[in-house]
Amino acid sequence: MAGSSSRAPPPTASPTPSPTRPARPATTGQLLDGITFEQAADGLESCLDYSRSGPTHPGETDLGTADGYRIILAMNSTGDSNAPGDGMYVVAVQDAPQSTRLICNVRDGEAQGLNTSVGNDADVIPDEGPVFVDPNGGKLYQQSIIDRGNWKLPFRWGLIGTVEPSVAKVTVSYGNSSSRAVLDHGWFVASGVLNEQVTLAPHIKGYDADGKLLYDSDDDKYYQRTLP
């Protein structure tokens, strides 16, 4: 009698782990210039890899992984004399384990620069109003000081900051463009396209649900109303 034999079942391939992904913005309108959520999420991954690639310093904060963040803005970036080459800005925030905001510039699929803010800046200014413009977000609406008066136009700009619960509406005017900001989990996000040279920074107003003016950047002693 021929001997019987048995074949072990083929080994089961381990499933490929799915990449961690951030949360989506509150509206699709925060993904601008044809940038998809997948492209923005890949950009965020590149930014976080970029932060890990450099030397660490005492007290430096680990920025964590992409699934801890929510993307609140993605838009084209315009190169200038200080940072040549067009690309994409990705802005993402996380609430825990601590409040963190990052702005990253991505060109040709690689992170080229990263600005981070840890903690709530508004908390350290006791008399700040119900709208707080991100003091380190100027790169989203400015070109290099070297190019003052000779910006590349048209220019996609963005503006971000935080709002208190009393704020129901935020408007932003900038040169010949204007925007009603999106309110996204305590953040406001505004954007537009500039078609003229400017010397004044964006003008921001915040209103409550009844239309009462709660904040005007012209009255904010901490807000720099003129461009550098």
Short mmCIF file of C-alpha atoms in Angstrom, two decimals, residues 28-114:
data_model
loop_
_atom_site.label_atom_id
_atom_site.label_comp_id
_atom_site.label_asym_id
_atom_site.label_seq_id
_atom_site.Cartn_x
_atom_site.Cartn_y
_atom_site.Cartn_z
CA THR A 28 -13.57 69.55 2.01
CA GLY A 29 -13.05 73.27 1.36
CA GLN A 30 -9.99 73.16 3.62
CA LEU A 31 -8.24 71.01 1.02
CA LEU A 32 -7.43 73.55 -1.68
CA ASP A 33 -5.93 73.69 -5.16
CA GLY A 34 -6.90 70.13 -6.06
CA ILE A 35 -4.96 68.61 -3.15
CA THR A 36 -6.60 65.36 -2.04
CA PHE A 37 -6.83 64.16 1.53
CA GLU A 38 -4.50 61.28 0.66
CA GLN A 39 -1.89 63.72 -0.66
CA ALA A 40 -2.22 65.89 2.43
CA ALA A 41 -1.95 62.85 4.72
CA ASP A 42 1.16 61.65 2.86
CA GLY A 43 2.56 65.15 3.26
CA LEU A 44 1.96 65.01 7.01
CA GLU A 45 3.74 61.65 7.21
CA SER A 46 6.69 63.19 5.36
CA CYS A 47 6.71 66.10 7.82
CA LEU A 48 6.77 63.83 10.85
CA ASP A 49 9.55 61.74 9.30
CA TYR A 50 11.43 64.98 8.71
CA SER A 51 11.08 65.94 12.38
CA ARG A 52 12.55 62.59 13.45
CA SER A 53 15.47 62.75 11.03
CA GLY A 54 17.22 65.71 12.63
CA PRO A 55 19.25 65.82 15.83
CA THR A 56 17.28 65.82 19.05
CA HIS A 57 17.77 68.41 21.74
CA PRO A 58 17.05 68.31 25.48
CA GLY A 59 13.41 69.05 26.16
CA GLU A 60 12.42 68.61 22.52
CA THR A 61 8.88 67.32 22.07
CA ASP A 62 8.16 64.10 20.21
CA LEU A 63 5.57 65.08 17.62
CA GLY A 64 3.99 61.62 17.64
CA THR A 65 2.31 59.85 14.75
CA ALA A 66 -0.05 61.02 12.05
CA ASP A 67 -3.12 59.31 13.54
CA GLY A 68 -2.95 61.72 16.48
CA TYR A 69 -3.49 64.73 14.22
CA ARG A 70 -6.29 66.39 12.29
CA ILE A 71 -5.46 68.17 9.05
CA ILE A 72 -7.06 71.61 9.03
CA LEU A 73 -5.54 73.07 5.85
CA ALA A 74 -3.70 71.98 2.73
CA MET A 75 -2.89 74.42 -0.05
CA ASN A 76 -0.32 75.28 -2.70
CA SER A 77 2.78 77.15 -1.55
CA THR A 78 4.56 79.73 -3.68
CA GLY A 79 8.33 79.75 -3.77
CA ASP A 80 10.18 83.01 -3.20
CA SER A 81 13.74 84.31 -3.09
CA ASN A 82 14.29 82.82 0.36
CA ALA A 83 12.79 79.40 -0.40
CA PRO A 84 12.65 78.78 -4.17
CA GLY A 85 10.30 76.20 -5.61
CA ASP A 86 6.56 75.84 -5.40
CA GLY A 87 5.04 73.11 -3.29
CA MET A 88 2.31 72.45 -0.74
CA TYR A 89 1.62 73.55 2.81
CA VAL A 90 0.03 71.09 5.21
CA VAL A 91 -1.30 72.37 8.54
CA ALA A 92 -2.25 69.83 11.20
CA VAL A 93 -3.19 69.99 14.87
CA GLN A 94 -3.57 67.60 17.77
CA ASP A 95 -5.22 68.08 21.15
CA ALA A 96 -3.58 65.29 23.16
CA PRO A 97 -1.28 64.44 24.82
CA GLN A 98 -0.73 68.18 24.42
CA SER A 99 -1.93 70.87 22.08
CA THR A 100 0.33 70.88 19.03
CA ARG A 101 0.16 72.72 15.72
CA LEU A 102 2.49 72.10 12.82
CA ILE A 103 2.93 73.85 9.48
CA CYS A 104 4.99 71.91 6.97
CA ASN A 105 6.13 72.76 3.47
CA VAL A 106 6.34 69.82 1.09
CA ARG A 107 8.05 70.03 -2.29
CA ASP A 108 8.42 67.11 -4.70
CA GLY A 109 7.02 64.78 -2.06
CA GLU A 110 9.63 65.68 0.55
CA ALA A 111 9.29 67.90 3.61
CA GLN A 112 11.44 71.00 3.22
CA GLY A 113 10.61 72.94 6.36
CA LEU A 114 8.60 72.49 9.53
#
